[in-house]
CSV table of C-alpha atoms in Angstrom, one decimal:
chain,number,residue,atom,x,y,z
A,260,GLU,CA,-221.4,77.7,239.7
A,261,ALA,CA,-218.4,77.5,237.2
A,262,GLY,CA,-218.3,74.4,235.3
A,263,VAL,CA,-215.3,71.8,234.5
A,264,ALA,CA,-212.5,73.6,233.1
A,265,GLN,CA,-210.0,72.2,230.5
A,266,SER,CA,-207.0,73.3,228.5
A,267,PRO,CA,-206.0,73.3,225.8
A,268,ARG,CA,-208.8,73.1,223.8
A,269,TYR,CA,-206.8,71.7,220.8
A,270,LYS,CA,-203.5,70.0,220.3
A,271,ILE,CA,-201.6,68.9,217.5
A,272,ILE,CA,-198.5,66.8,217.9
A,273,GLU,CA,-196.5,64.3,216.1
A,274,LYS,CA,-196.3,60.6,217.2
A,275,ARG,CA,-193.7,60.0,219.7
A,276,GLN,CA,-193.9,63.3,221.2
A,277,SER,CA,-195.2,64.1,224.5
A,278,VAL,CA,-198.5,65.8,225.4
A,279,ALA,CA,-200.3,66.9,228.8
A,280,PHE,CA,-203.6,68.0,229.5
A,281,TRP,CA,-205.1,70.1,232.5
A,282,CYS,CA,-208.3,69.8,234.3
A,283,ASN,CA,-210.0,72.1,237.1
A,284,PRO,CA,-213.0,70.6,238.4
A,285,ILE,CA,-216.0,72.1,239.9
A,286,SER,CA,-215.5,73.5,243.3
A,287,GLY,CA,-216.1,71.1,245.8
A,288,HIS,CA,-216.3,68.2,243.8
A,289,ALA,CA,-214.3,65.1,245.2
A,290,THR,CA,-214.4,62.7,242.4
A,291,LEU,CA,-212.7,63.6,239.1
A,292,TYR,CA,-212.6,61.2,235.9
A,293,TRP,CA,-210.7,61.2,232.9
A,294,TYR,CA,-212.3,59.9,229.7
A,295,GLN,CA,-211.1,59.1,226.1
A,296,GLN,CA,-213.6,59.4,223.3
A,297,ILE,CA,-212.6,58.3,219.9
A,298,LEU,CA,-214.6,59.7,217.2
A,299,GLY,CA,-217.9,57.7,216.9
A,300,GLN,CA,-217.7,56.0,220.1
A,301,GLY,CA,-218.8,56.6,223.6
A,302,PRO,CA,-216.4,57.9,226.4
A,303,LYS,CA,-214.1,55.2,227.9
A,304,LEU,CA,-213.0,55.9,231.4
A,305,LEU,CA,-209.2,56.1,231.6
A,306,ILE,CA,-208.7,56.9,235.4
A,307,GLN,CA,-211.0,58.1,238.5
A,308,PHE,CA,-209.6,59.9,241.5
A,309,GLN,CA,-211.4,60.3,244.7
A,310,ASN,CA,-209.6,63.3,246.4
A,311,ASN,CA,-206.3,62.8,245.3
A,312,GLY,CA,-206.4,58.9,245.3
A,313,VAL,CA,-206.8,56.4,242.4
A,314,VAL,CA,-210.0,54.7,242.6
A,315,ASP,CA,-210.0,53.0,239.2
A,316,ASP,CA,-207.2,52.9,236.6
A,317,SER,CA,-207.9,49.6,235.1
A,318,GLN,CA,-208.1,50.9,231.5
A,319,LEU,CA,-205.3,53.5,231.5
A,320,PRO,CA,-202.6,52.2,229.0
A,321,LYS,CA,-199.9,52.7,232.0
A,322,ASP,CA,-197.0,52.5,229.7
A,323,ARG,CA,-197.6,55.6,228.2
A,324,PHE,CA,-200.5,57.3,230.2
A,325,SER,CA,-200.1,58.9,233.5
A,326,ALA,CA,-202.5,61.0,235.5
A,327,GLU,CA,-201.9,62.9,238.9
A,328,ARG,CA,-204.1,65.0,241.1
A,329,LEU,CA,-201.6,65.8,243.7
A,330,LYS,CA,-203.8,68.4,245.9
A,331,GLY,CA,-207.3,66.7,245.3
A,332,VAL,CA,-208.1,69.8,243.1
A,333,ASP,CA,-206.6,70.0,239.8
A,334,SER,CA,-205.6,67.2,237.7
A,335,THR,CA,-203.1,66.5,234.9
A,336,LEU,CA,-203.3,63.6,232.1
A,337,LYS,CA,-200.0,62.9,230.4
A,338,ILE,CA,-199.4,60.9,227.2
A,339,GLN,CA,-195.5,59.8,226.4
A,340,PRO,CA,-194.9,58.9,223.6
A,341,ALA,CA,-198.1,59.5,221.9
A,342,LYS,CA,-199.2,57.2,219.1
A,343,LEU,CA,-201.7,57.6,216.1
A,344,GLU,CA,-204.5,55.7,218.0
A,345,ASP,CA,-204.3,58.2,220.7
A,346,SER,CA,-206.1,60.7,218.5
A,347,ALA,CA,-209.3,61.4,220.5
A,348,VAL,CA,-211.2,63.8,222.6
A,349,TYR,CA,-210.1,63.7,226.1
A,350,LEU,CA,-212.7,64.8,228.6
A,351,CYS,CA,-212.5,65.6,232.1
A,352,ALA,CA,-215.7,65.1,234.3
A,353,SER,CA,-216.3,65.7,238.1
A,354,SER,CA,-219.0,64.7,240.5
A,355,ALA,CA,-219.8,65.5,243.9
A,356,MET,CA,-219.5,63.3,247.1
A,357,THR,CA,-217.9,60.0,246.7
A,358,GLY,CA,-218.3,58.7,243.2
A,359,ASP,CA,-220.5,56.2,244.4
A,360,GLY,CA,-222.7,56.2,241.4
A,361,ASN,CA,-225.6,58.4,242.8
A,362,GLN,CA,-224.4,61.9,241.6
A,363,PRO,CA,-223.9,62.7,238.1
A,364,GLN,CA,-220.8,63.8,236.5
A,365,HIS,CA,-220.4,66.9,234.9
A,366,PHE,CA,-218.3,67.2,232.1
A,367,GLY,CA,-215.7,69.9,230.4
A,368,ASP,CA,-215.6,70.8,226.8
A,369,GLY,CA,-212.6,68.3,226.4
A,370,THR,CA,-209.4,68.5,224.7
A,371,ARG,CA,-209.2,67.3,221.1
A,372,LEU,CA,-205.9,65.8,220.4
A,373,SER,CA,-204.7,65.0,216.7
A,374,ILE,CA,-201.4,62.9,216.1
A,375,LEU,CA,-199.9,63.3,212.9
B,213,GLU,CA,-217.5,42.3,231.4
B,214,ASP,CA,-219.9,45.3,231.9
B,215,LYS,CA,-221.2,46.5,228.6
B,216,VAL,CA,-223.8,49.0,227.3
B,217,VAL,CA,-225.7,48.5,224.0
B,218,GLN,CA,-227.7,51.4,222.4
B,219,SER,CA,-230.1,51.3,219.5
B,220,PRO,CA,-230.5,52.4,217.1
B,221,LEU,CA,-227.4,54.0,216.4
B,222,SER,CA,-228.4,56.3,214.2
B,223,LEU,CA,-232.0,58.2,213.6
B,224,VAL,CA,-233.1,60.7,211.3
B,225,VAL,CA,-236.6,62.2,212.2
B,226,HIS,CA,-238.5,65.1,211.2
B,227,GLU,CA,-239.8,67.9,213.5
B,228,GLY,CA,-242.6,67.2,215.3
B,229,ASP,CA,-241.9,63.4,215.5
B,230,THR,CA,-241.6,61.4,218.7
B,231,VAL,CA,-238.6,59.2,219.2
B,232,THR,CA,-237.7,56.4,221.5
B,233,LEU,CA,-234.0,55.6,222.1
B,234,ASN,CA,-232.9,52.2,223.5
B,235,CYS,CA,-230.1,51.2,226.0
B,236,SER,CA,-229.8,47.7,227.3
B,237,TYR,CA,-226.9,46.7,229.7
B,238,GLU,CA,-224.9,44.3,231.5
B,239,VAL,CA,-222.9,45.3,234.7
B,240,THR,CA,-221.8,44.0,238.0
B,241,ASN,CA,-223.5,45.5,240.9
B,242,PHE,CA,-225.9,48.1,239.3
B,243,ARG,CA,-226.0,51.5,240.9
B,244,SER,CA,-227.5,53.7,238.6
B,245,LEU,CA,-228.0,54.5,234.8
B,246,LEU,CA,-227.6,58.0,233.4
B,247,TRP,CA,-228.4,59.8,230.2
B,248,TYR,CA,-226.5,62.4,228.4
B,249,LYS,CA,-227.1,64.8,225.5
B,250,GLN,CA,-223.8,65.4,223.6
B,251,GLU,CA,-223.8,68.4,220.9
B,252,LYS,CA,-220.5,69.4,220.0
B,253,LYS,CA,-218.7,69.8,222.9
B,254,ALA,CA,-219.2,68.2,226.5
B,255,PRO,CA,-221.9,65.7,227.2
B,256,THR,CA,-224.7,67.3,229.3
B,257,PHE,CA,-226.5,65.5,232.1
B,258,LEU,CA,-230.2,64.6,231.3
B,259,PHE,CA,-231.4,62.0,233.9
B,260,MET,CA,-230.1,59.6,236.6
B,261,LEU,CA,-232.3,56.4,237.1
B,262,THR,CA,-231.5,54.3,240.2
B,263,SER,CA,-235.1,52.5,240.4
B,264,SER,CA,-237.3,50.6,238.2
B,265,GLY,CA,-240.7,52.0,236.7
B,266,ILE,CA,-240.2,55.6,238.0
B,267,GLU,CA,-240.3,58.0,235.2
B,268,LYS,CA,-238.1,61.0,235.0
B,269,LYS,CA,-239.5,63.8,232.9
B,270,SER,CA,-238.1,67.2,232.0
B,271,GLY,CA,-240.0,69.0,229.4
B,272,ARG,CA,-240.3,67.0,226.3
B,273,LEU,CA,-238.0,64.4,227.4
B,274,SER,CA,-238.6,61.4,229.6
B,275,SER,CA,-236.8,58.2,230.7
B,276,ILE,CA,-237.8,55.0,232.5
B,277,LEU,CA,-235.9,52.3,233.6
B,278,ASP,CA,-236.4,48.3,233.9
B,279,LYS,CA,-233.9,46.7,236.4
B,280,LYS,CA,-235.5,43.4,235.7
B,281,GLU,CA,-235.0,43.3,232.1
B,282,LEU,CA,-231.9,45.5,232.1
B,283,PHE,CA,-232.5,48.5,230.1
B,284,SER,CA,-234.0,51.9,229.7
B,285,ILE,CA,-235.6,54.1,227.4
B,286,LEU,CA,-235.3,57.9,226.7
B,287,ASN,CA,-238.5,59.4,224.8
B,288,ILE,CA,-238.5,62.8,223.0
B,289,THR,CA,-241.6,64.0,222.0
B,290,ALA,CA,-242.5,66.9,219.6
B,291,THR,CA,-238.7,66.8,218.4
B,292,GLN,CA,-237.3,70.0,217.4
B,293,THR,CA,-234.0,70.7,215.3
B,294,GLY,CA,-232.1,71.8,218.8
B,295,ASP,CA,-232.5,67.9,219.8
B,296,SER,CA,-230.0,66.9,217.3
B,297,ALA,CA,-227.3,65.5,219.1
B,298,ILE,CA,-225.8,62.1,220.1
B,299,TYR,CA,-227.7,60.6,223.2
B,300,LEU,CA,-225.4,58.9,225.5
B,301,CYS,CA,-226.2,56.3,228.0
B,302,ALA,CA,-224.0,55.2,230.8
B,303,VAL,CA,-224.2,52.9,233.6
B,304,VAL,CA,-222.5,52.7,236.9
B,305,GLY,CA,-221.7,49.5,238.6
B,306,ASN,CA,-219.5,48.0,241.1
B,307,TYR,CA,-220.6,50.0,244.0
B,308,GLY,CA,-220.0,53.3,242.2
B,309,GLN,CA,-216.4,52.5,240.7
B,310,ASN,CA,-217.0,51.2,237.2
B,311,PHE,CA,-218.5,53.7,234.7
B,312,VAL,CA,-219.3,52.2,231.2
B,313,PHE,CA,-220.7,54.3,228.3
B,314,GLY,CA,-222.4,53.1,225.3
B,315,PRO,CA,-221.8,54.2,221.7
B,316,GLY,CA,-224.3,56.8,221.7
B,317,THR,CA,-227.5,57.3,219.4
B,318,ARG,CA,-226.8,60.1,216.8
B,319,LEU,CA,-230.3,62.0,216.3
B,320,SER,CA,-230.9,64.0,213.4
B,321,VAL,CA,-233.9,66.0,213.4
B,322,LEU,CA,-234.7,67.8,209.9
B,323,PRO,CA,-236.9,70.9,209.8
């Protein structure tokens, strides 16, 4: 089966600019996750969708980050405006069923964001 | 606050050695613990553990969970240079609505 697709692979922007990332999950996976992974750290969950509804966005910095999954398939994550501390790899993952913790997440290759 | 602690954070061994990676956790309403291997790109799934004392095995890798003591170990026997990676432990809590990753153990296997 095709894996989780993310684009772009790399993005370099200046602080205060805007950026958007795109994710296409594995076909049929109802649950989609966005993670931020700062160099040397484990991934941190930003937001979890089940179909097109938000399950958990408690760690999403809502003053600058937004995410949507309008049709319950693809998702976009946006940062506006970017700060230096947003430099990280942004990983998208998906899992089957309802994200009840009994299905493993499958990750995309990530988007590496560098803020100048 | 839910948290995952992994040890050691970094480990260097030689090919053929056996390694044990540790993961301890605190999470509300535990559902499962997962191990992932991360090389240069995406973490790849290794194991999911939900029950204590049942070893999961895949080739040279094995893992077990102790829900009473709140920890898991990942064993790799006869290590190879291709095992060099970051090994991530994650726990799922709060009825599947809270995913927390540990910082990872960076394993380097020298020829």
